[in-house]
Amino acid sequence: MARAHGVLGGKWTTLIFRDLLPGPQRYSGLMRSLGGISPRMLAERLDMLEEAGLVERRVYPTNPPTTDYRLTALGQGMGPVIAAMAAFGSSLPPATGEA
Amino acid sequence: MARAHGVLGGKWTTLIFRDLLPGPQRYSGLMRSLGGISPRMLAERLDMLEEAGLVERRVYPTNPPTTDYRLTALGQGMGPVIAAMAAFGSSLPPATGEA
DNA sequence: CGGTATCCGTTTGGATACTG
DNA sequence: CAGTATCCAAACGGATACCG
């Protein structure tokens, strides 16, 4: 088995979805909004999600070049999952509140 | 850091919820329905979920003693999350189908 | 800006054997 | 039946430095 879990595994994956759901984000934007992720982990997770067909990476030939990431149609399907997780998270007492 | 993620982390946790959602299950029943989990992991995850107040363990003084596990009211709140994940899972192509 | 490369600690998880 | 104990491998993840 290449990876132990599927696309929902890992500490950061759902947070990346949450941040991409409203619309495209740049790499540096994600770094900021995710708060504390290392560049290595962010690149690795984005790679994984792109290979899974859930996220699309676009490079613009501006100067300097810019990049952004957005959810594919398939990736948008995570919306209800994130919403349900957020609702569940708020239903928990503070001590266990981190889903 | 005691544990990196919260109650949704780990490969098996959501599967345990899925199997407990319909009603109480015995330890051996979970072993069977989870297919491939090791006894160590199952015990560890159940412990974690019990400490988080999402699962309740009941021991019956029969002979031999039996045990079962059920979701608490709090744990039932995972229902919509599991449902959303199942829906998302079915929307994925087979190759990426494991959520 | 958008990443890679390297190093290393921590956590997760599988296999197996064993026990009350 | 319902777990524990032990060992080990792999994945996850943080820090930091560096590059086109």
Short mmCIF file of C-alpha atoms (C1' of nucleotides) in Angstrom, two decimals:
data_model
loop_
_atom_site.label_atom_id
_atom_site.label_comp_id
_atom_site.label_asym_id
_atom_site.label_seq_id
_atom_site.Cartn_x
_atom_site.Cartn_y
_atom_site.Cartn_z
CA MET A 1 0.00 0.00 0.00
CA ALA A 2 1.47 3.30 -1.10
CA ARG A 3 -0.22 5.37 1.53
CA ALA A 4 -2.03 4.16 4.57
CA HIS A 5 -5.12 6.32 4.27
CA GLY A 6 -7.00 7.77 1.37
CA VAL A 7 -7.39 11.40 0.45
CA LEU A 8 -8.86 12.34 3.83
CA GLY A 9 -5.89 11.16 5.84
CA GLY A 10 -3.41 13.49 7.37
CA LYS A 11 -3.66 16.45 9.63
CA TRP A 12 -3.81 19.10 6.92
CA THR A 13 -5.88 17.70 4.10
CA THR A 14 -9.29 18.76 5.33
CA LEU A 15 -7.95 22.19 6.25
CA ILE A 16 -6.69 22.64 2.71
CA PHE A 17 -10.15 21.80 1.40
CA ARG A 18 -11.68 24.28 3.79
CA ASP A 19 -9.40 27.02 2.51
CA LEU A 20 -9.91 26.18 -1.16
CA LEU A 21 -13.67 25.87 -0.96
CA PRO A 22 -14.36 29.62 -1.24
CA GLY A 23 -12.18 29.89 -4.36
CA PRO A 24 -8.64 29.68 -5.79
CA GLN A 25 -5.70 30.34 -3.52
CA ARG A 26 -2.04 30.91 -4.13
CA TYR A 27 0.63 28.79 -2.51
CA SER A 28 1.69 31.61 -0.21
CA GLY A 29 -1.93 32.34 0.64
CA LEU A 30 -2.41 28.79 1.78
CA MET A 31 0.79 28.96 3.80
CA ARG A 32 -0.66 31.94 5.64
CA SER A 33 -4.21 30.71 6.08
CA LEU A 34 -3.15 27.26 7.23
CA GLY A 35 -0.99 28.73 9.95
CA GLY A 36 1.99 26.60 10.82
CA ILE A 37 2.22 24.16 7.95
CA SER A 38 5.72 23.66 6.61
CA PRO A 39 6.38 24.27 2.91
CA ARG A 40 7.30 20.64 2.49
CA MET A 41 3.99 19.36 3.85
CA LEU A 42 1.95 21.85 1.85
CA ALA A 43 3.65 20.87 -1.40
CA GLU A 44 3.27 17.18 -0.60
CA ARG A 45 -0.45 17.42 0.21
CA LEU A 46 -1.17 19.57 -2.84
CA ASP A 47 0.66 17.07 -5.02
CA MET A 48 -1.36 14.24 -3.58
CA LEU A 49 -4.65 16.07 -4.09
CA GLU A 50 -3.71 17.00 -7.63
CA GLU A 51 -2.87 13.38 -8.46
CA ALA A 52 -6.18 12.34 -6.97
CA GLY A 53 -7.90 14.77 -9.36
CA LEU A 54 -9.40 16.85 -6.58
CA VAL A 55 -7.28 19.97 -6.94
CA GLU A 56 -6.03 21.73 -10.05
CA ARG A 57 -2.80 23.71 -10.23
CA ARG A 58 -2.52 26.63 -12.63
CA VAL A 59 0.62 28.54 -13.50
CA TYR A 60 0.34 31.98 -15.06
CA PRO A 61 3.19 33.18 -17.29
CA THR A 62 3.32 36.58 -15.64
CA ASN A 63 6.56 38.08 -14.46
CA PRO A 64 7.33 36.75 -11.99
CA PRO A 65 5.20 33.66 -12.63
CA THR A 66 2.35 33.05 -10.24
CA THR A 67 0.54 29.84 -9.36
CA ASP A 68 -2.78 29.04 -7.86
CA TYR A 69 -4.75 26.05 -6.73
CA ARG A 70 -8.46 25.42 -6.99
CA LEU A 71 -10.83 22.54 -6.37
CA THR A 72 -11.91 20.52 -9.38
CA ALA A 73 -15.58 19.61 -9.81
CA LEU A 74 -14.73 16.39 -8.02
CA GLY A 75 -13.02 18.29 -5.22
CA GLN A 76 -16.06 20.53 -4.73
CA GLY A 77 -17.81 17.39 -3.56
CA MET A 78 -15.90 17.73 -0.31
CA GLY A 79 -17.97 20.78 0.57
CA PRO A 80 -20.72 18.88 2.41
CA VAL A 81 -18.12 16.78 4.23
CA ILE A 82 -16.33 19.86 5.51
CA ALA A 83 -19.64 21.43 6.49
CA ALA A 84 -20.70 18.32 8.39
CA MET A 85 -17.32 18.16 10.14
CA ALA A 86 -17.55 21.81 11.10
CA ALA A 87 -21.04 21.27 12.53
CA PHE A 88 -19.86 18.22 14.45
CA GLY A 89 -16.83 20.11 15.72
CA SER A 90 -18.99 22.89 17.14
CA SER A 91 -21.19 20.35 18.89
CA LEU A 92 -18.25 19.04 20.93
CA PRO A 93 -17.17 20.41 24.30
CA PRO A 94 -14.10 22.66 24.03
CA ALA A 95 -11.64 20.09 25.40
CA THR A 96 -12.39 17.67 22.59
CA GLY A 97 -13.30 20.42 20.19
CA GLU A 98 -10.51 19.81 17.68
CA ALA A 99 -11.90 17.44 15.11
CA MET B 1 2.04 17.00 21.58
CA ALA B 2 0.02 14.01 22.76
CA ARG B 3 -1.67 13.29 19.47
CA ALA B 4 -1.30 15.09 16.21
CA HIS B 5 -4.92 15.08 15.11
CA GLY B 6 -8.23 15.10 16.90
CA VAL B 7 -10.90 12.44 17.07
CA LEU B 8 -11.21 12.14 13.29
CA GLY B 9 -7.57 11.29 12.77
CA GLY B 10 -6.38 7.84 11.98
CA LYS B 11 -7.20 5.31 9.36
CA TRP B 12 -9.88 3.43 11.28
CA THR B 13 -11.78 5.98 13.32
CA THR B 14 -14.40 6.90 10.76
CA LEU B 15 -14.91 3.24 9.89
CA ILE B 16 -15.62 2.49 13.53
CA PHE B 17 -18.25 5.22 13.55
CA ARG B 18 -19.79 3.81 10.42
CA ASP B 19 -20.09 0.39 12.02
CA LEU B 20 -21.47 1.70 15.32
CA LEU B 21 -23.99 4.04 13.78
CA PRO B 22 -26.65 1.34 13.21
CA GLY B 23 -26.43 0.18 16.82
CA PRO B 24 -24.26 -1.46 19.48
CA GLN B 25 -21.53 -3.84 18.41
CA ARG B 26 -19.36 -6.31 20.24
CA TYR B 27 -15.60 -6.21 20.07
CA SER B 28 -15.43 -9.31 17.93
CA GLY B 29 -18.17 -7.98 15.67
CA LEU B 30 -16.14 -4.87 15.02
CA MET B 31 -13.07 -6.98 14.34
CA ARG B 32 -15.02 -8.80 11.65
CA SER B 33 -16.81 -5.85 10.11
CA LEU B 34 -13.70 -3.71 10.00
CA GLY B 35 -11.83 -6.34 8.11
CA GLY B 36 -8.10 -6.29 8.70
CA ILE B 37 -7.76 -4.17 11.82
CA SER B 38 -5.42 -5.59 14.43
CA PRO B 39 -6.75 -6.15 17.95
CA ARG B 40 -4.27 -3.62 19.25
CA MET B 41 -5.51 -0.84 16.98
CA LEU B 42 -9.15 -1.57 17.66
CA ALA B 43 -8.65 -1.44 21.41
CA GLU B 44 -6.62 1.74 21.13
CA ARG B 45 -9.16 3.56 18.95
CA LEU B 46 -12.08 2.47 21.14
CA ASP B 47 -10.22 3.71 24.19
CA MET B 48 -9.62 7.04 22.56
CA LEU B 49 -13.24 7.40 21.51
CA GLU B 50 -14.45 6.46 24.96
CA GLU B 51 -12.19 9.05 26.58
CA ALA B 52 -13.49 11.61 24.13
CA GLY B 53 -17.00 10.78 25.28
CA LEU B 54 -18.17 9.64 21.86
CA VAL B 55 -18.43 5.93 22.54
CA GLU B 56 -19.68 4.04 25.59
CA ARG B 57 -18.43 0.63 26.66
CA ARG B 58 -20.75 -1.74 28.49
CA VAL B 59 -19.80 -4.99 30.15
CA TYR B 60 -22.49 -7.56 30.94
CA PRO B 61 -21.91 -9.96 33.84
CA THR B 62 -23.01 -12.95 31.84
CA ASN B 63 -20.98 -16.10 31.68
CA PRO B 64 -18.71 -15.67 29.89
CA PRO B 65 -18.84 -11.88 30.22
CA THR B 66 -19.67 -9.96 27.06
CA THR B 67 -18.94 -6.39 26.11
CA ASP B 68 -20.38 -4.01 23.65
CA TYR B 69 -19.77 -0.54 22.36
CA ARG B 70 -22.27 2.07 21.31
CA LEU B 71 -22.21 5.70 20.27
CA THR B 72 -23.11 8.27 22.91
CA ALA B 73 -25.46 11.11 22.06
CA LEU B 74 -22.36 13.12 21.21
CA GLY B 75 -21.05 10.35 19.03
CA GLN B 76 -24.31 10.17 17.11
CA GLY B 77 -23.43 13.61 15.83
CA MET B 78 -20.91 11.95 13.55
CA GLY B 79 -23.79 10.52 11.51
CA PRO B 80 -24.00 13.41 9.03
CA VAL B 81 -20.22 13.44 8.64
CA ILE B 82 -20.14 9.75 7.76
CA ALA B 83 -23.07 10.20 5.41
CA ALA B 84 -21.35 13.10 3.65
CA MET B 85 -18.12 11.11 3.38
CA ALA B 86 -19.96 8.11 1.98
CA ALA B 87 -21.63 10.32 -0.62
CA PHE B 88 -18.30 11.88 -1.54
CA GLY B 89 -16.68 8.47 -1.71
CA SER B 90 -19.25 7.19 -4.18
CA SER B 91 -18.72 10.26 -6.35
CA LEU B 92 -15.06 9.39 -6.85
CA PRO B 93 -13.76 7.19 -9.66
CA PRO B 94 -12.83 3.67 -8.46
CA ALA B 95 -9.07 4.26 -8.49
CA THR B 96 -9.35 7.06 -5.95
CA GLY B 97 -12.47 5.65 -4.37
CA GLU B 98 -11.03 5.00 -0.92
CA ALA B 99 -11.76 8.08 1.11
"C1'" DC C 1 7.06 33.85 -5.31
"C1'" DG C 2 6.82 28.91 -5.28
"C1'" DG C 3 8.71 25.61 -4.28
"C1'" DT C 4 13.03 21.36 -3.09
"C1'" DA C 5 16.40 19.04 -0.21
"C1'" DT C 6 17.79 17.22 4.00
"C1'" DC C 7 17.44 15.79 8.61
"C1'" DC C 8 15.11 13.99 12.37
"C1'" DG C 9 11.52 13.16 15.94
"C1'" DT C 10 6.71 11.43 16.63
"C1'" DT C 11 2.68 8.81 15.53
"C1'" DT C 12 0.33 5.37 13.27
"C1'" DG C 13 -0.35 0.94 12.25
"C1'" DG C 14 0.60 -4.16 11.08
"C1'" DA C 15 1.99 -8.88 12.80
"C1'" DT C 16 2.16 -11.93 16.14
"C1'" DA C 17 1.98 -14.14 20.48
"C1'" DC C 18 -0.15 -14.46 24.65
"C1'" DT C 19 -3.67 -14.06 28.74
"C1'" DG C 20 -7.97 -13.88 32.03
"C1'" DC D 1 -14.62 -13.60 23.94
"C1'" DA D 2 -12.08 -9.50 24.82
"C1'" DG D 3 -8.51 -7.90 25.06
"C1'" DT D 4 -2.53 -6.96 26.30
"C1'" DA D 5 2.36 -7.08 25.26
"C1'" DT D 6 6.09 -6.61 22.27
"C1'" DC D 7 8.44 -5.53 18.22
"C1'" DC D 8 9.10 -3.20 14.06
"C1'" DA D 9 8.19 -0.53 9.66
"C1'" DA D 10 6.26 3.23 7.42
"C1'" DA D 11 3.93 7.51 7.22
"C1'" DC D 12 3.34 11.94 9.07
"C1'" DG D 13 5.08 16.12 10.17
"C1'" DG D 14 8.27 20.06 11.99
"C1'" DA D 15 12.54 22.91 11.16
"C1'" DT D 16 15.63 24.74 8.36
"C1'" DA D 17 18.31 25.83 4.44
"C1'" DC D 18 18.47 26.51 -0.15
"C1'" DC D 19 17.16 27.32 -5.32
"C1'" DG D 20 15.10 29.06 -10.05
#
